[in-house]
Amino acid sequence: MSILNINWKPEFGTIFTWFAMDKNGKIAVMVNNCFGDLPKCLLSIENAELLLDQLNEYMWEESSVYLTYPQNKRGDFKLDLYSYWRHKNNLGKEAIIAELINDFIHSGHYSDANLAINKGFFEYQAIEGSFEGEDYPVGYNDKTKMGDYFRYLMPTIYASIEDFPEELRHGIVVSDIIDFTNDRLLDNDKINDYFPRMYKK
């Protein structure tokens, strides 16, 4: 039984990955890391969890239903902000980029870097940790809190809604104000203001 519904609240436990489109039609993968909120418009969908599972299976090329994938974009990626908590033993940006490249070489389409390089997705991660302040995005100088989404990876060639099967597009939330090329941090308290609606053809 799905745990996602209009009354769901983020808490320690299951990590949800959802998908968003900005005002310019660019696509981001949003990883809530347990503490990031999900937009109400998404939570209002019947079987929202099943739909997210289908989108994630398609993203990782594991779908048994949607077997046709766009051609690899063969772009590059940029590392923007990254988690202090996850990388506290290795905080050098160059070292993290090297880790991402190594993972891409060995894991292929199962790597985070591939999401930017070949899928053309931005990737945002929610601030996590076991208590407030344990984690924060390195490289961002303003105040943040658990659950805020920070821009982790940036593609150089961009995906669009056309990169998804028509049957799955209604599972992507849409913003009329956010620009993934400019907005590095998304306030978790404003997630419904940023993303008020689902994609409709």
mmCIF file of C-alpha atoms in Angstrom:
data_model
loop_
_atom_site.group_PDB
_atom_site.id
_atom_site.type_symbol
_atom_site.label_atom_id
_atom_site.label_comp_id
_atom_site.label_asym_id
_atom_site.label_seq_id
_atom_site.Cartn_x
_atom_site.Cartn_y
_atom_site.Cartn_z
ATOM 1 C CA MET A 1 0.000 0.000 0.000
ATOM 2 C CA SER A 2 1.313 3.463 -0.910
ATOM 3 C CA ILE A 3 2.359 5.737 1.931
ATOM 4 C CA LEU A 4 2.154 8.813 -0.299
ATOM 5 C CA ASN A 5 -1.051 10.805 0.024
ATOM 6 C CA ILE A 6 -2.096 14.398 0.680
ATOM 7 C CA ASN A 7 -1.391 13.960 4.426
ATOM 8 C CA TRP A 8 2.124 12.557 4.001
ATOM 9 C CA LYS A 9 4.913 14.361 5.846
ATOM 10 C CA PRO A 10 8.677 13.932 5.356
ATOM 11 C CA GLU A 11 10.430 11.954 8.091
ATOM 12 C CA PHE A 12 13.350 9.610 8.565
ATOM 13 C CA GLY A 13 12.784 6.453 6.548
ATOM 14 C CA THR A 14 12.074 6.093 2.851
ATOM 15 C CA ILE A 15 13.826 8.300 0.303
ATOM 16 C CA PHE A 16 11.631 9.541 -2.539
ATOM 17 C CA THR A 17 12.892 10.749 -5.896
ATOM 18 C CA TRP A 18 10.538 12.952 -7.904
ATOM 19 C CA PHE A 19 10.780 14.918 -11.122
ATOM 20 C CA ALA A 20 10.268 18.599 -11.855
ATOM 21 C CA MET A 21 10.190 20.918 -14.862
ATOM 22 C CA ASP A 22 11.215 24.578 -14.554
ATOM 23 C CA LYS A 23 9.713 27.608 -16.283
ATOM 24 C CA ASN A 24 11.993 27.039 -19.292
ATOM 25 C CA GLY A 25 11.121 23.374 -19.741
ATOM 26 C CA LYS A 26 14.311 21.961 -18.205
ATOM 27 C CA ILE A 27 14.061 18.812 -16.082
ATOM 28 C CA ALA A 28 15.436 18.069 -12.617
ATOM 29 C CA VAL A 29 15.616 14.926 -10.526
ATOM 30 C CA MET A 30 14.694 15.817 -6.934
ATOM 31 C CA VAL A 31 16.011 13.492 -4.190
ATOM 32 C CA ASN A 32 14.227 14.186 -0.909
ATOM 33 C CA ASN A 33 16.708 12.288 1.352
ATOM 34 C CA CYS A 34 13.808 11.610 3.771
ATOM 35 C CA PHE A 35 13.462 15.238 4.894
ATOM 36 C CA GLY A 36 12.535 17.147 1.743
ATOM 37 C CA ASP A 37 8.846 17.791 1.197
ATOM 38 C CA LEU A 38 6.962 16.689 -1.917
ATOM 39 C CA PRO A 39 4.542 19.072 -3.671
ATOM 40 C CA LYS A 40 0.869 18.675 -2.743
ATOM 41 C CA CYS A 41 -0.079 18.493 -6.416
ATOM 42 C CA LEU A 42 2.000 15.300 -6.651
ATOM 43 C CA LEU A 43 0.731 13.863 -3.370
ATOM 44 C CA SER A 44 -2.843 14.406 -4.590
ATOM 45 C CA ILE A 45 -2.389 11.954 -7.476
ATOM 46 C CA GLU A 46 -3.886 8.527 -6.994
ATOM 47 C CA ASN A 47 -1.097 5.920 -6.842
ATOM 48 C CA ALA A 48 1.579 8.639 -6.696
ATOM 49 C CA GLU A 49 4.157 6.203 -5.332
ATOM 50 C CA LEU A 50 3.588 3.755 -8.193
ATOM 51 C CA LEU A 51 3.959 6.584 -10.709
ATOM 52 C CA LEU A 52 7.244 7.704 -9.120
ATOM 53 C CA ASP A 53 8.463 4.098 -9.202
ATOM 54 C CA GLN A 54 7.692 3.948 -12.923
ATOM 55 C CA LEU A 55 9.503 7.226 -13.568
ATOM 56 C CA ASN A 56 12.528 6.061 -11.593
ATOM 57 C CA GLU A 57 12.639 2.716 -13.370
ATOM 58 C CA TYR A 58 12.561 4.571 -16.669
ATOM 59 C CA MET A 59 15.319 6.949 -15.553
ATOM 60 C CA TRP A 60 17.597 4.049 -14.550
ATOM 61 C CA GLU A 61 16.649 2.106 -17.711
ATOM 62 C CA GLU A 62 15.109 -0.682 -15.647
ATOM 63 C CA SER A 63 11.539 -0.423 -16.913
ATOM 64 C CA SER A 64 9.857 -3.592 -18.156
ATOM 65 C CA VAL A 65 7.136 -1.484 -19.818
ATOM 66 C CA TYR A 66 8.838 1.531 -21.389
ATOM 67 C CA LEU A 67 11.724 0.111 -23.356
ATOM 68 C CA THR A 68 12.594 2.954 -25.729
ATOM 69 C CA TYR A 69 15.022 5.544 -24.381
ATOM 70 C CA PRO A 70 16.282 8.795 -25.920
ATOM 71 C CA GLN A 71 19.728 8.744 -27.441
ATOM 72 C CA ASN A 72 22.520 9.594 -25.001
ATOM 73 C CA LYS A 73 23.102 13.341 -25.012
ATOM 74 C CA ARG A 74 26.867 12.916 -24.586
ATOM 75 C CA GLY A 75 27.215 16.175 -22.729
ATOM 76 C CA ASP A 76 29.154 16.909 -19.565
ATOM 77 C CA PHE A 77 28.285 17.796 -15.983
ATOM 78 C CA LYS A 78 29.153 20.445 -13.431
ATOM 79 C CA LEU A 79 29.220 19.921 -9.679
ATOM 80 C CA ASP A 80 27.563 22.864 -7.962
ATOM 81 C CA LEU A 81 26.774 22.393 -4.247
ATOM 82 C CA TYR A 82 27.362 19.224 -2.258
ATOM 83 C CA SER A 83 26.503 17.765 1.128
ATOM 84 C CA TYR A 84 28.902 18.465 3.981
ATOM 85 C CA TRP A 85 27.535 15.460 5.901
ATOM 86 C CA ARG A 86 28.046 12.993 3.064
ATOM 87 C CA HIS A 87 31.490 14.279 2.111
ATOM 88 C CA LYS A 88 32.896 15.373 5.475
ATOM 89 C CA ASN A 89 35.802 12.937 5.087
ATOM 90 C CA ASN A 90 36.562 14.220 1.594
ATOM 91 C CA LEU A 91 35.482 17.823 1.066
ATOM 92 C CA GLY A 92 37.597 18.701 -1.949
ATOM 93 C CA LYS A 93 35.479 19.544 -4.980
ATOM 94 C CA GLU A 94 38.016 18.110 -7.401
ATOM 95 C CA ALA A 95 38.082 14.833 -5.467
ATOM 96 C CA ILE A 96 34.284 14.591 -5.522
ATOM 97 C CA ILE A 97 34.239 15.236 -9.275
ATOM 98 C CA ALA A 98 36.847 12.494 -9.716
ATOM 99 C CA GLU A 99 34.644 10.119 -7.682
ATOM 100 C CA LEU A 100 31.640 10.973 -9.850
ATOM 101 C CA ILE A 101 33.609 10.377 -13.053
ATOM 102 C CA ASN A 102 34.974 7.083 -11.735
ATOM 103 C CA ASP A 103 31.469 5.962 -10.809
ATOM 104 C CA PHE A 104 30.245 6.945 -14.282
ATOM 105 C CA ILE A 105 33.012 4.870 -15.894
ATOM 106 C CA HIS A 106 32.248 1.798 -13.798
ATOM 107 C CA SER A 107 28.471 2.070 -13.273
ATOM 108 C CA GLY A 108 27.351 3.634 -16.553
ATOM 109 C CA HIS A 109 23.668 4.527 -16.609
ATOM 110 C CA TYR A 110 23.352 3.661 -12.907
ATOM 111 C CA SER A 111 25.595 6.589 -11.906
ATOM 112 C CA ASP A 112 24.529 10.049 -10.752
ATOM 113 C CA ALA A 113 26.844 11.666 -13.295
ATOM 114 C CA ASN A 114 25.042 9.854 -16.108
ATOM 115 C CA LEU A 115 21.825 11.629 -15.171
ATOM 116 C CA ALA A 116 23.494 14.891 -16.202
ATOM 117 C CA ILE A 117 25.844 13.654 -18.928
ATOM 118 C CA ASN A 118 23.505 11.452 -20.954
ATOM 119 C CA LYS A 119 20.018 12.072 -19.581
ATOM 120 C CA GLY A 120 20.376 15.860 -19.409
ATOM 121 C CA PHE A 121 18.845 16.178 -15.930
ATOM 122 C CA PHE A 122 19.713 18.622 -13.187
ATOM 123 C CA GLU A 123 19.950 16.906 -9.818
ATOM 124 C CA TYR A 124 18.822 18.487 -6.556
ATOM 125 C CA GLN A 125 19.408 16.853 -3.169
ATOM 126 C CA ALA A 126 17.628 17.659 0.093
ATOM 127 C CA ILE A 127 19.703 18.595 3.135
ATOM 128 C CA GLU A 128 19.752 15.660 5.540
ATOM 129 C CA GLY A 129 21.552 14.571 8.712
ATOM 130 C CA SER A 130 20.534 13.187 12.092
ATOM 131 C CA PHE A 131 19.953 16.649 13.570
ATOM 132 C CA GLU A 132 19.526 20.237 12.378
ATOM 133 C CA GLY A 133 22.810 21.748 11.254
ATOM 134 C CA GLU A 134 24.702 18.473 10.856
ATOM 135 C CA ASP A 135 24.405 18.838 7.091
ATOM 136 C CA TYR A 136 24.543 21.850 4.789
ATOM 137 C CA PRO A 137 25.410 22.480 1.128
ATOM 138 C CA VAL A 138 29.086 23.314 0.773
ATOM 139 C CA GLY A 139 29.506 26.415 -1.390
ATOM 140 C CA TYR A 140 26.247 28.085 -0.351
ATOM 141 C CA ASN A 141 26.737 30.996 2.017
ATOM 142 C CA ASP A 142 23.198 31.793 3.181
ATOM 143 C CA LYS A 143 21.241 30.052 5.927
ATOM 144 C CA THR A 144 19.734 26.643 5.172
ATOM 145 C CA LYS A 145 17.771 23.988 7.045
ATOM 146 C CA MET A 146 17.016 20.282 6.806
ATOM 147 C CA GLY A 147 14.824 19.492 3.824
ATOM 148 C CA ASP A 148 15.905 22.433 1.665
ATOM 149 C CA TYR A 149 16.833 21.249 -1.823
ATOM 150 C CA PHE A 150 20.251 22.282 -3.172
ATOM 151 C CA ARG A 151 21.482 22.033 -6.753
ATOM 152 C CA TYR A 152 23.991 19.185 -6.861
ATOM 153 C CA LEU A 153 24.678 18.391 -10.529
ATOM 154 C CA MET A 154 24.121 20.466 -13.661
ATOM 155 C CA PRO A 155 24.038 19.127 -17.226
ATOM 156 C CA THR A 156 25.506 20.919 -20.233
ATOM 157 C CA ILE A 157 22.915 19.515 -22.664
ATOM 158 C CA TYR A 158 19.365 19.668 -21.328
ATOM 159 C CA ALA A 159 16.524 17.155 -21.208
ATOM 160 C CA SER A 160 12.934 18.153 -21.887
ATOM 161 C CA ILE A 161 9.490 16.650 -21.366
ATOM 162 C CA GLU A 162 9.954 14.943 -24.731
ATOM 163 C CA ASP A 163 12.516 12.641 -23.125
ATOM 164 C CA PHE A 164 9.749 10.880 -21.178
ATOM 165 C CA PRO A 165 7.046 8.533 -22.476
ATOM 166 C CA GLU A 166 3.726 10.347 -22.851
ATOM 167 C CA GLU A 167 2.136 7.966 -20.350
ATOM 168 C CA LEU A 168 4.520 9.127 -17.576
ATOM 169 C CA ARG A 169 4.635 12.862 -18.205
ATOM 170 C CA HIS A 170 1.682 13.627 -15.943
ATOM 171 C CA GLY A 171 3.905 12.561 -13.025
ATOM 172 C CA ILE A 172 6.241 15.533 -13.471
ATOM 173 C CA VAL A 173 5.581 18.670 -11.411
ATOM 174 C CA VAL A 174 5.868 22.066 -13.074
ATOM 175 C CA SER A 175 7.081 25.490 -11.946
ATOM 176 C CA ASP A 176 6.311 28.854 -13.512
ATOM 177 C CA ILE A 177 8.955 30.703 -11.479
ATOM 178 C CA ILE A 178 11.951 28.405 -10.904
ATOM 179 C CA ASP A 179 14.925 28.418 -13.287
ATOM 180 C CA PHE A 180 17.224 25.446 -12.713
ATOM 181 C CA THR A 181 20.113 27.244 -14.420
ATOM 182 C CA ASN A 182 19.952 30.026 -11.783
ATOM 183 C CA ASP A 183 18.235 28.702 -8.646
ATOM 184 C CA ARG A 184 20.755 26.915 -6.483
ATOM 185 C CA LEU A 185 18.628 26.430 -3.362
ATOM 186 C CA LEU A 186 14.911 25.743 -2.987
ATOM 187 C CA ASP A 187 13.345 26.535 0.394
ATOM 188 C CA ASN A 188 11.550 23.405 1.590
ATOM 189 C CA ASP A 189 8.797 25.525 3.152
ATOM 190 C CA LYS A 190 7.929 26.967 -0.264
ATOM 191 C CA ILE A 191 7.894 23.760 -2.307
ATOM 192 C CA ASN A 192 4.170 24.138 -3.081
ATOM 193 C CA ASP A 193 4.693 27.728 -4.202
ATOM 194 C CA TYR A 194 7.499 26.679 -6.518
ATOM 195 C CA PHE A 195 5.668 23.665 -7.937
ATOM 196 C CA PRO A 196 1.892 24.176 -7.853
ATOM 197 C CA ARG A 197 0.798 21.880 -10.696
ATOM 198 C CA MET A 198 1.436 18.708 -12.624
ATOM 199 C CA TYR A 199 2.395 18.575 -16.284
ATOM 200 C CA LYS A 200 -0.522 18.486 -18.717
ATOM 201 C CA LYS A 201 -0.205 18.105 -22.441
#
